[in-house]
């Protein structure tokens, strides 16, 4: 798993929702563990799209339950 | 069901161009300090009016970063003022179902709206923040404050231009009178400083164009007044049932005695020159207060510093309180500028503090009293008020012809 993408995502989650960077780990669920609400999740997705120049369709967002899911999606999309 | 007992003010909070909280705001106003200056923004450089009343303390320096980024500036100010008012009231224990919130605004999240429109044009619809709608909706400040204080009795947001903040207090008292709430957080907020709003008000010729001397531009009742000065801010009051406040040993600033709410039915933006609607609002407030008009010792006037508005209000005060009225009239917008939807609540706070500290704030920049203003104006320096039971009025009027007057009484 790319630590570069994980670190970038942690910075975004911190910026958007104030979650400490160290708490943003691959096994953590955005909603259940990190207390990201649906609006903030949209912000995370928008910021990730900007940062890695990828498209994350709404149909995919519901599959990104954990931070690890998101890292894997971005890895694949930028490969 | 209804409640016929007393209603009292037990907490105050504010953030304004003259101070970041209620105490610093009050001290600045009593000292006659102006909060008006050249706008420190590059976007203002090409405007016909390039000055205003910017918050003395930026909300971004007070709120948590993540909290601030999800709130429009008007919501940030409202939240800051409401937290101060709540702490000032002693953070009472209230069942959510008995806690209410009423927060008015003139324009709502206009900066959010216009900034988002810039994003839409430049970057497209996919880049619009999911927080855009909650940040721009005019009930947003009331909702944010209501969430903060778990106000489940009801959250309301009157929108009546520059009378919004005062109207909020009247509806808050109504919630208590209707026995829907024991405690209500009420006030107004506005964050209108944007090129478009300034251009719009300037196009109406409503703003003073005194770019070369901003601190002297807001000059209610002065012969050389030439328009109002736009400012931003928020003011919040905690209104509470008197029995509830006494039972918990709360410090009480003043009594809320009554309100009058009328309309000019005259013109969308011009005040009725006879002041008839404003006079009816003041008379109604005095009637609900159960006092005689001659007992009113102090009026915090709307007094925006426009040529026609100040004269119409002066006529209304004399019509409502009597030609021989001895009331001391203060025009505090001379110092704060006109905070639009926040003006009524910040000035209600001034009225409450005038009764509590027994001193009426000054009207600054009053060099030559307009002879058409036949009132006892508190000019230049603050004026002590006497001992004993005192009654004071706060006037607020808004584009659209809204007239609101609130009566407060001293609390011995």
Short mmCIF file of C-alpha atoms in Angstrom, two decimals:
data_model
loop_
_atom_site.label_atom_id
_atom_site.label_comp_id
_atom_site.label_asym_id
_atom_site.label_seq_id
_atom_site.Cartn_x
_atom_site.Cartn_y
_atom_site.Cartn_z
CA UNK A 1 0.00 0.00 0.00
CA UNK A 2 1.32 3.41 -0.97
CA UNK A 3 2.35 5.38 2.10
CA UNK A 4 2.47 8.48 -0.09
CA UNK A 5 -1.24 8.16 -0.88
CA UNK A 6 -2.05 7.24 2.73
CA UNK A 7 -0.18 10.32 3.98
CA UNK A 8 -1.88 12.54 1.40
CA UNK A 9 -5.28 11.20 2.34
CA UNK A 10 -4.54 11.67 6.04
CA UNK A 11 -3.68 15.31 5.35
CA UNK A 12 -6.97 15.79 3.50
CA UNK A 13 -9.03 14.15 6.25
CA UNK A 14 -7.25 16.33 8.79
CA UNK A 15 -7.92 19.47 6.75
CA UNK A 16 -11.58 18.66 6.12
CA UNK A 17 -12.63 17.15 9.44
CA UNK A 18 -9.88 17.87 11.95
CA UNK A 19 -9.10 14.18 12.51
CA UNK A 20 -5.49 13.80 13.76
CA UNK A 21 -3.25 12.59 10.93
CA UNK A 22 -2.01 9.64 13.02
CA UNK A 23 -5.58 8.35 13.41
CA UNK A 24 -6.09 8.01 9.66
CA UNK A 25 -5.00 4.37 9.28
CA UNK A 26 -5.96 1.86 6.55
CA UNK A 27 -8.24 -0.19 8.81
CA UNK A 28 -10.28 2.83 9.95
CA UNK A 29 -13.80 3.34 8.53
CA UNK A 30 -14.52 6.93 7.49
CA UNK A 31 -18.00 7.10 9.00
CA UNK A 32 -17.88 4.65 11.92
CA UNK A 33 -14.32 5.25 13.17
CA UNK A 34 -13.34 8.75 12.03
CA UNK A 35 -16.77 10.37 12.47
CA UNK A 36 -16.78 11.75 8.92
CA UNK A 37 -20.33 12.76 8.00
CA UNK A 38 -21.77 12.48 4.50
CA UNK A 39 -20.98 16.11 3.63
CA UNK A 40 -17.39 15.86 4.81
CA UNK A 41 -16.99 12.59 2.84
CA UNK A 42 -17.94 14.54 -0.30
CA UNK A 43 -15.24 17.06 0.60
CA UNK A 44 -12.66 14.30 1.06
CA UNK A 45 -13.56 12.86 -2.33
CA UNK A 46 -13.36 16.28 -4.05
CA UNK A 47 -9.99 17.04 -2.49
CA UNK A 48 -8.65 13.59 -3.45
CA UNK A 49 -9.85 14.08 -7.03
CA UNK A 50 -8.02 17.40 -7.17
CA UNK A 51 -4.83 16.09 -5.55
CA UNK A 52 -4.40 12.97 -7.68
CA UNK A 53 -6.28 14.15 -10.77
CA UNK A 54 -8.63 11.17 -10.70
CA UNK A 55 -12.38 10.70 -10.96
CA UNK A 56 -14.15 9.01 -8.07
CA UNK A 57 -17.76 8.46 -9.23
CA UNK A 58 -20.57 8.55 -6.65
CA UNK A 59 -21.20 4.89 -7.45
CA UNK A 60 -17.68 4.12 -6.19
CA UNK A 61 -17.78 6.31 -3.09
CA UNK A 62 -20.15 3.92 -1.28
CA UNK A 63 -17.53 1.17 -1.68
CA UNK A 64 -14.84 3.27 0.00
CA UNK A 65 -15.75 2.27 3.54
CA UNK A 66 -12.27 2.38 5.01
CA UNK A 67 -9.21 4.51 4.47
CA UNK A 68 -7.54 1.43 2.98
CA UNK A 69 -10.35 1.12 0.42
CA UNK A 70 -9.73 4.71 -0.67
CA UNK A 71 -5.96 4.28 -0.86
CA UNK A 72 -6.41 1.17 -3.00
CA UNK A 73 -8.85 2.94 -5.33
CA UNK A 74 -6.53 5.91 -5.83
CA UNK A 75 -3.52 3.59 -6.34
CA UNK A 76 -5.37 1.74 -9.07
CA UNK A 77 -6.71 4.92 -10.67
CA UNK A 78 -3.27 6.53 -10.86
CA UNK A 79 -1.37 3.39 -11.91
CA UNK B 1 -51.16 27.78 27.29
CA UNK B 2 -49.50 31.02 28.06
CA UNK B 3 -47.13 32.54 30.57
CA UNK B 4 -47.98 35.95 32.01
CA UNK B 5 -44.99 36.48 34.33
CA UNK B 6 -41.84 38.49 33.78
CA UNK B 7 -39.20 37.97 31.10
CA UNK B 8 -35.62 38.95 31.90
CA UNK B 9 -32.26 39.24 30.15
CA UNK B 10 -29.68 36.99 31.81
CA UNK B 11 -26.86 36.80 29.27
CA UNK B 12 -25.27 38.92 26.55
CA UNK B 13 -22.72 38.29 23.82
CA UNK B 14 -21.45 40.23 20.83
CA UNK B 15 -18.76 40.58 18.23
CA UNK B 16 -18.69 43.93 16.44
CA UNK B 17 -16.43 46.43 14.65
CA UNK B 18 -15.58 48.00 18.04
CA UNK B 19 -14.93 44.84 20.08
CA UNK B 20 -14.64 41.07 19.96
CA UNK B 21 -17.01 40.54 22.88
CA UNK B 22 -19.82 42.29 24.73
CA UNK B 23 -17.63 43.96 27.35
CA UNK B 24 -15.08 45.42 24.94
CA UNK B 25 -17.88 46.51 22.60
CA UNK B 26 -19.74 48.29 25.41
CA UNK B 27 -16.57 49.93 26.75
CA UNK B 28 -15.67 51.21 23.27
CA UNK B 29 -19.15 52.59 22.70
CA UNK B 30 -19.29 54.34 26.08
CA UNK B 31 -15.86 55.83 25.31
CA UNK B 32 -17.08 57.06 21.92
CA UNK B 33 -14.69 55.02 19.78
CA UNK B 34 -15.41 54.52 16.08
CA UNK B 35 -14.97 51.09 14.51
CA UNK B 36 -15.14 52.45 10.96
CA UNK B 37 -12.07 52.38 8.71
CA UNK B 38 -10.90 51.89 5.15
CA UNK B 39 -11.59 48.29 4.10
CA UNK B 40 -8.38 46.22 4.17
CA UNK B 41 -9.39 44.26 1.06
CA UNK B 42 -8.03 44.56 -2.49
CA UNK B 43 -11.53 43.89 -3.88
CA UNK B 44 -12.71 47.18 -2.42
CA UNK B 45 -10.24 49.31 -4.40
CA UNK B 46 -12.57 49.99 -7.34
CA UNK B 47 -15.76 50.53 -5.35
CA UNK B 48 -17.49 53.89 -4.92
CA UNK B 49 -17.45 53.23 -1.15
CA UNK B 50 -14.22 51.75 0.22
CA UNK B 51 -14.74 51.74 3.98
CA UNK B 52 -16.90 50.03 6.58
CA UNK B 53 -17.02 48.37 9.96
CA UNK B 54 -14.92 45.20 9.92
CA UNK B 55 -15.06 42.93 12.98
CA UNK B 56 -12.49 44.02 15.58
CA UNK B 57 -11.57 40.36 16.18
CA UNK B 58 -11.63 37.98 13.21
CA UNK B 59 -13.82 34.90 13.86
CA UNK B 60 -11.04 32.75 12.41
CA UNK B 61 -8.90 33.73 15.41
CA UNK B 62 -11.60 32.55 17.82
CA UNK B 63 -13.11 29.39 16.35
CA UNK B 64 -11.53 26.01 15.78
CA UNK B 65 -10.22 25.80 12.18
CA UNK B 66 -12.43 22.89 11.09
CA UNK B 67 -15.50 24.45 12.72
CA UNK B 68 -14.85 27.75 10.97
CA UNK B 69 -14.48 26.29 7.48
CA UNK B 70 -18.00 24.81 7.59
CA UNK B 71 -19.64 28.09 8.61
CA UNK B 72 -20.41 31.26 6.71
CA UNK B 73 -18.92 34.35 8.36
CA UNK B 74 -22.41 35.36 9.57
CA UNK B 75 -22.74 31.95 11.24
CA UNK B 76 -19.27 32.20 12.77
CA UNK B 77 -20.14 35.54 14.39
CA UNK B 78 -23.51 34.27 15.61
CA UNK B 79 -21.90 31.20 17.16
CA UNK B 80 -19.19 33.25 18.90
CA UNK B 81 -21.72 35.73 20.32
CA UNK B 82 -24.10 32.97 21.43
CA UNK B 83 -21.35 31.05 23.23
CA UNK B 84 -20.39 34.22 25.07
CA UNK B 85 -24.02 34.95 25.98
CA UNK B 86 -24.57 31.39 27.19
CA UNK B 87 -21.49 31.43 29.42
CA UNK B 88 -22.47 34.91 30.62
CA UNK B 89 -25.89 33.57 31.63
CA UNK B 90 -24.18 30.93 33.75
CA UNK B 91 -24.78 28.12 31.25
CA UNK B 92 -28.21 27.26 32.69
CA UNK B 93 -29.50 23.71 32.73
CA UNK B 94 -32.50 23.62 30.39
CA UNK B 95 -34.38 20.66 28.97
CA UNK B 96 -33.87 20.78 25.18
CA UNK B 97 -37.65 20.79 24.70
CA UNK B 98 -37.82 24.05 26.74
CA UNK B 99 -34.86 25.74 25.01
CA UNK B 100 -35.48 27.97 21.98
CA UNK B 101 -33.42 29.90 19.47
CA UNK B 102 -34.37 32.85 17.28
CA UNK B 103 -31.61 34.37 15.14
CA UNK B 104 -32.33 36.86 12.38
CA UNK B 105 -30.24 38.00 9.46
CA UNK B 106 -30.82 40.51 6.71
CA UNK B 107 -29.07 38.75 3.84
CA UNK B 108 -27.84 35.38 5.12
CA UNK B 109 -24.69 33.77 3.76
CA UNK B 110 -24.14 36.20 0.92
CA UNK B 111 -20.34 35.88 0.92
CA UNK B 112 -20.64 32.09 0.69
CA UNK B 113 -23.18 32.43 -2.12
CA UNK B 114 -21.08 34.81 -4.20
CA UNK B 115 -17.81 32.96 -3.60
CA UNK B 116 -19.48 29.68 -4.59
CA UNK B 117 -20.79 31.31 -7.77
CA UNK B 118 -17.22 32.31 -8.61
CA UNK B 119 -16.16 28.67 -8.16
CA UNK B 120 -19.08 27.50 -10.32
CA UNK B 121 -18.06 29.82 -13.17
CA UNK B 122 -14.33 29.17 -12.93
CA UNK B 123 -14.17 25.45 -12.05
CA UNK B 124 -17.58 23.99 -12.75
CA UNK B 125 -20.38 22.37 -10.75
CA UNK B 126 -18.31 19.41 -9.54
CA UNK B 127 -16.16 21.76 -7.44
CA UNK B 128 -19.02 23.24 -5.39
CA UNK B 129 -18.56 22.42 -1.70
CA UNK B 130 -21.21 20.22 -0.06
CA UNK B 131 -21.33 22.82 2.72
CA UNK B 132 -22.50 25.56 0.32
CA UNK B 133 -26.24 25.30 0.97
CA UNK B 134 -26.08 25.02 4.80
CA UNK B 135 -23.70 27.99 4.76
CA UNK B 136 -25.79 30.29 2.58
CA UNK B 137 -29.32 29.59 3.82
CA UNK B 138 -30.72 32.52 5.82
CA UNK B 139 -31.88 30.18 8.60
CA UNK B 140 -28.32 28.83 8.82
CA UNK B 141 -27.18 31.07 11.70
CA UNK B 142 -30.29 30.17 13.73
CA UNK B 143 -29.73 26.50 12.98
CA UNK B 144 -26.05 26.63 13.95
CA UNK B 145 -26.85 28.43 17.21
CA UNK B 146 -29.77 26.10 17.89
CA UNK B 147 -27.55 23.03 17.46
CA UNK B 148 -24.96 24.55 19.80
CA UNK B 149 -27.51 25.02 22.57
CA UNK B 150 -29.67 21.90 21.90
CA UNK B 151 -32.69 24.12 21.26
CA UNK B 152 -35.45 21.62 20.55
CA UNK B 153 -38.37 23.89 21.52
CA UNK B 154 -37.99 25.62 18.16
CA UNK B 155 -35.50 27.42 15.94
CA UNK B 156 -36.73 30.49 14.05
CA UNK B 157 -35.12 33.04 11.76
CA UNK B 158 -36.92 36.28 11.02
CA UNK B 159 -35.71 38.03 7.88
CA UNK B 160 -36.71 41.70 7.87
CA UNK B 161 -33.58 43.48 6.63
CA UNK B 162 -32.22 45.82 9.29
CA UNK B 163 -35.00 44.97 11.75
CA UNK B 164 -34.18 41.24 11.78
CA UNK B 165 -32.14 41.23 14.99
CA UNK B 166 -34.80 43.14 16.89
CA UNK B 167 -37.59 41.04 15.46
CA UNK B 168 -35.73 37.95 16.70
CA UNK B 169 -35.96 39.25 20.27
CA UNK B 170 -39.68 39.93 19.92
CA UNK B 171 -40.34 36.41 18.62
CA UNK B 172 -38.11 34.96 21.35
CA UNK B 173 -40.26 36.65 23.98
CA UNK B 174 -43.31 35.31 22.17
CA UNK B 175 -41.93 31.76 22.55
CA UNK B 176 -41.76 32.33 26.31
CA UNK B 177 -45.19 34.00 26.43
CA UNK B 178 -46.71 31.07 24.53
CA UNK B 179 -45.09 28.75 27.09
CA UNK B 180 -43.08 26.96 24.41
CA UNK B 181 -39.74 27.71 26.12
CA UNK B 182 -38.19 28.74 29.45
CA UNK B 183 -34.98 30.10 27.91
CA UNK B 184 -34.36 31.47 24.41
CA UNK B 185 -31.07 32.41 22.76
CA UNK B 186 -31.98 35.30 20.49
CA UNK B 187 -30.28 37.89 18.33
CA UNK B 188 -29.08 38.79 14.89
CA UNK B 189 -26.03 38.43 12.71
CA UNK B 190 -24.68 39.83 9.46
CA UNK B 191 -21.53 39.45 7.38
CA UNK B 192 -22.35 41.62 4.37
CA UNK B 193 -18.98 43.05 3.38
CA UNK B 194 -18.58 42.05 -0.27
CA UNK B 195 -18.11 44.09 -3.43
CA UNK B 196 -21.61 43.19 -4.66
CA UNK B 197 -23.51 44.24 -1.53
CA UNK B 198 -21.54 47.47 -1.25
CA UNK B 199 -22.13 48.20 -4.94
CA UNK B 200 -25.83 47.46 -4.48
CA UNK B 201 -26.34 49.72 -1.47
CA UNK B 202 -24.13 52.39 -3.08
CA UNK B 203 -26.29 52.23 -6.20
CA UNK B 204 -29.31 53.07 -4.04
CA UNK B 205 -27.31 56.10 -2.79
CA UNK B 206 -27.86 54.71 0.70
CA UNK B 207 -24.19 54.66 1.74
CA UNK B 208 -22.05 57.57 2.85
CA UNK B 209 -19.35 58.15 0.21
CA UNK B 210 -16.97 59.80 2.70
CA UNK B 211 -13.92 57.73 1.64
CA UNK B 212 -11.46 60.39 2.79
CA UNK B 213 -12.66 60.32 6.42
CA UNK B 214 -14.27 56.95 7.26
CA UNK B 215 -14.44 57.43 11.05
CA UNK B 216 -16.51 60.60 10.54
CA UNK B 217 -18.85 59.09 7.93
CA UNK B 218 -21.52 57.68 10.26
CA UNK B 219 -22.98 60.87 11.77
CA UNK B 220 -26.64 60.44 12.76
CA UNK B 221 -28.57 63.70 13.25
CA UNK B 222 -25.67 65.83 11.99
CA UNK B 223 -26.47 68.36 9.25
CA UNK B 224 -23.70 66.90 7.06
CA UNK B 225 -24.86 63.26 7.26
CA UNK B 226 -24.92 61.63 3.85
CA UNK B 227 -25.79 57.96 4.24
CA UNK B 228 -25.14 54.90 6.38
CA UNK B 229 -21.92 52.96 6.83
CA UNK B 230 -22.07 49.19 6.43
CA UNK B 231 -20.66 47.00 9.17
CA UNK B 232 -20.61 43.35 10.20
CA UNK B 233 -21.30 41.74 13.54
CA UNK B 234 -23.54 39.67 15.76
CA UNK B 235 -25.33 40.23 19.05
CA UNK B 236 -27.08 37.66 21.24
CA UNK B 237 -29.25 37.95 24.32
CA UNK B 238 -30.46 35.19 26.61
CA UNK B 239 -34.15 35.81 27.38
CA UNK B 240 -35.50 33.81 30.27
CA UNK B 241 -38.64 33.41 32.35
CA UNK B 242 -38.14 35.49 35.46
CA UNK B 243 -39.17 32.65 37.81
CA UNK B 244 -36.71 30.32 36.04
CA UNK B 245 -33.90 32.87 36.34
CA UNK B 246 -34.60 33.61 40.00
CA UNK B 247 -34.83 29.95 40.93
CA UNK B 248 -31.30 29.39 39.70
CA UNK B 249 -29.97 32.64 41.19
CA UNK B 250 -29.08 34.14 37.81
CA UNK B 251 -27.64 37.62 37.43
CA UNK B 252 -30.36 39.71 35.74
CA UNK B 253 -29.41 42.65 33.50
CA UNK B 254 -32.84 44.05 32.74
CA UNK B 255 -36.48 43.23 32.11
CA UNK B 256 -37.83 42.58 28.63
CA UNK B 257 -41.11 44.50 28.79
CA UNK B 258 -42.65 44.33 25.34
CA UNK B 259 -42.38 44.86 21.61
CA UNK B 260 -44.19 46.59 18.81
CA UNK B 261 -43.95 45.29 15.24
CA UNK B 262 -45.61 47.21 12.43
CA UNK B 263 -45.04 48.04 8.76
CA UNK B 264 -44.94 51.31 6.84
CA UNK B 265 -46.86 50.02 3.78
CA UNK B 266 -45.27 52.96 1.99
CA UNK B 267 -42.23 52.08 -0.19
CA UNK B 268 -39.80 49.19 -0.68
CA UNK B 269 -36.80 51.21 0.56
CA UNK B 270 -37.82 54.76 1.48
CA UNK B 271 -39.03 55.35 5.05
CA UNK B 272 -42.49 56.85 5.42
CA UNK B 273 -41.54 60.52 5.99
CA UNK B 274 -44.30 60.91 8.60
CA UNK B 275 -42.80 58.07 10.65
CA UNK B 276 -46.32 56.78 11.28
CA UNK B 277 -45.43 53.08 11.17
CA UNK B 278 -42.42 53.57 13.43
CA UNK B 279 -44.52 55.58 15.87
CA UNK B 280 -47.14 52.82 16.00
CA UNK B 281 -44.40 50.27 16.75
CA UNK B 282 -43.06 52.37 19.63
CA UNK B 283 -46.56 52.98 20.99
CA UNK B 284 -47.33 49.27 20.85
CA UNK B 285 -44.12 48.44 22.70
CA UNK B 286 -45.01 50.94 25.41
CA UNK B 287 -48.53 49.50 25.71
CA UNK B 288 -47.28 45.91 25.99
CA UNK B 289 -44.74 47.12 28.56
CA UNK B 290 -47.61 48.50 30.64
CA UNK B 291 -45.93 51.87 31.16
CA UNK B 292 -46.67 55.46 30.19
CA UNK B 293 -44.87 56.89 27.16
CA UNK B 294 -43.60 59.73 29.38
CA UNK B 295 -41.69 57.17 31.48
CA UNK B 296 -39.33 56.31 28.60
CA UNK B 297 -36.02 57.83 29.64
CA UNK B 298 -33.74 56.53 26.89
CA UNK B 299 -34.09 55.51 23.25
CA UNK B 300 -31.40 53.65 21.35
CA UNK B 301 -32.54 54.94 17.98
CA UNK B 302 -32.25 53.26 14.59
CA UNK B 303 -30.47 56.47 13.47
CA UNK B 304 -28.57 55.17 10.46
CA UNK B 305 -27.24 58.59 9.37
CA UNK B 306 -29.34 58.78 6.21
CA UNK B 307 -30.81 62.22 5.43
CA UNK B 308 -34.50 61.13 5.38
CA UNK B 309 -34.46 58.19 7.80
CA UNK B 310 -33.17 60.12 10.80
CA UNK B 311 -35.82 62.83 10.37
CA UNK B 312 -38.67 60.34 9.96
CA UNK B 313 -37.60 58.51 13.12
CA UNK B 314 -37.28 61.76 15.08
CA UNK B 315 -40.85 62.61 14.09
CA UNK B 316 -41.95 59.11 15.11
CA UNK B 317 -40.30 59.36 18.53
CA UNK B 318 -42.08 62.63 19.23
CA UNK B 319 -45.37 61.22 17.97
CA UNK B 320 -45.09 58.11 20.15
CA UNK B 321 -43.53 59.53 23.31
CA UNK B 322 -45.00 63.05 23.22
CA UNK B 323 -43.70 66.36 21.96
CA UNK B 324 -42.35 67.10 25.44
CA UNK B 325 -40.50 63.80 25.75
CA UNK B 326 -37.39 63.98 27.90
CA UNK B 327 -35.98 60.72 26.60
CA UNK B 328 -32.27 60.76 25.90
CA UNK B 329 -31.67 59.47 22.39
CA UNK B 330 -28.46 57.69 21.35
CA UNK B 331 -27.33 56.87 17.82
CA UNK B 332 -24.74 54.17 18.39
CA UNK B 333 -24.36 53.42 14.67
CA UNK B 334 -22.15 56.51 14.72
CA UNK B 335 -19.53 54.16 16.21
CA UNK B 336 -20.40 50.63 15.08
CA UNK B 337 -21.70 51.43 11.62
CA UNK B 338 -24.86 49.69 10.48
CA UNK B 339 -24.61 45.95 11.08
CA UNK B 340 -27.90 45.38 9.17
CA UNK B 341 -29.53 42.21 10.56
CA UNK B 342 -27.30 42.32 13.65
CA UNK B 343 -27.97 45.99 14.42
CA UNK B 344 -31.23 45.45 16.30
CA UNK B 345 -29.80 42.85 18.65
CA UNK B 346 -26.49 44.61 19.31
CA UNK B 347 -28.39 47.84 20.00
CA UNK B 348 -30.88 45.97 22.21
CA UNK B 349 -27.83 44.83 24.15
CA UNK B 350 -26.70 48.48 24.40
CA UNK B 351 -30.18 49.42 25.66
CA UNK B 352 -30.07 46.66 28.28
CA UNK B 353 -26.58 47.70 29.41
CA UNK B 354 -27.61 51.37 29.51
CA UNK B 355 -30.30 50.40 32.03
CA UNK B 356 -28.01 48.03 33.93
CA UNK B 357 -25.12 50.51 34.25
CA UNK B 358 -27.39 53.59 34.17
CA UNK B 359 -25.51 55.36 31.43
CA UNK B 360 -26.59 56.18 27.87
CA UNK B 361 -23.98 55.81 25.11
CA UNK B 362 -22.99 58.85 23.06
CA UNK B 363 -23.73 59.78 19.46
CA UNK B 364 -20.37 60.72 17.96
CA UNK B 365 -19.61 62.91 14.93
CA UNK B 366 -22.52 65.17 15.87
CA UNK B 367 -20.98 68.57 15.12
CA UNK B 368 -24.08 70.45 14.00
CA UNK B 369 -27.45 69.07 15.09
CA UNK B 370 -29.95 69.17 12.22
CA UNK B 371 -32.68 71.60 13.40
CA UNK B 372 -35.29 69.16 12.05
CA UNK B 373 -34.19 66.69 14.77
CA UNK B 374 -36.14 67.94 17.79
CA UNK B 375 -34.83 65.41 20.30
CA UNK B 376 -32.57 65.31 23.36
CA UNK B 377 -29.65 63.65 21.62
CA UNK B 378 -26.81 62.26 23.74
CA UNK B 379 -24.10 64.05 21.79
CA UNK B 380 -20.38 63.46 22.06
CA UNK B 381 -20.16 62.00 25.56
CA UNK B 382 -22.03 59.26 27.42
CA UNK B 383 -24.75 60.53 29.78
CA UNK B 384 -25.55 59.14 33.25
CA UNK B 385 -29.13 57.96 33.77
CA UNK B 386 -30.94 58.46 37.09
CA UNK B 387 -31.73 55.96 39.85
CA UNK B 388 -35.13 54.34 40.21
CA UNK B 389 -37.23 52.28 37.79
CA UNK B 390 -36.26 53.14 34.22
CA UNK B 391 -37.80 52.28 30.86
CA UNK B 392 -35.91 52.40 27.56
CA UNK B 393 -36.74 51.67 23.94
CA UNK B 394 -34.70 50.22 21.11
CA UNK B 395 -35.83 51.03 17.56
CA UNK B 396 -34.99 49.04 14.43
CA UNK B 397 -36.37 49.58 10.93
CA UNK B 398 -35.67 47.71 7.73
CA UNK B 399 -35.88 48.03 3.96
CA UNK B 400 -39.31 46.73 3.11
CA UNK B 401 -40.91 49.01 5.68
CA UNK B 402 -40.42 46.85 8.79
CA UNK B 403 -40.73 48.75 12.08
CA UNK B 404 -39.73 47.10 15.36
CA UNK B 405 -39.49 48.71 18.80
CA UNK B 406 -38.56 46.82 21.97
CA UNK B 407 -39.12 48.10 25.50
CA UNK B 408 -36.79 47.14 28.34
CA UNK B 409 -36.97 48.03 32.01
CA UNK B 410 -34.31 48.32 34.70
CA UNK B 411 -34.12 45.44 37.17
CA UNK B 412 -33.71 46.67 40.70
#
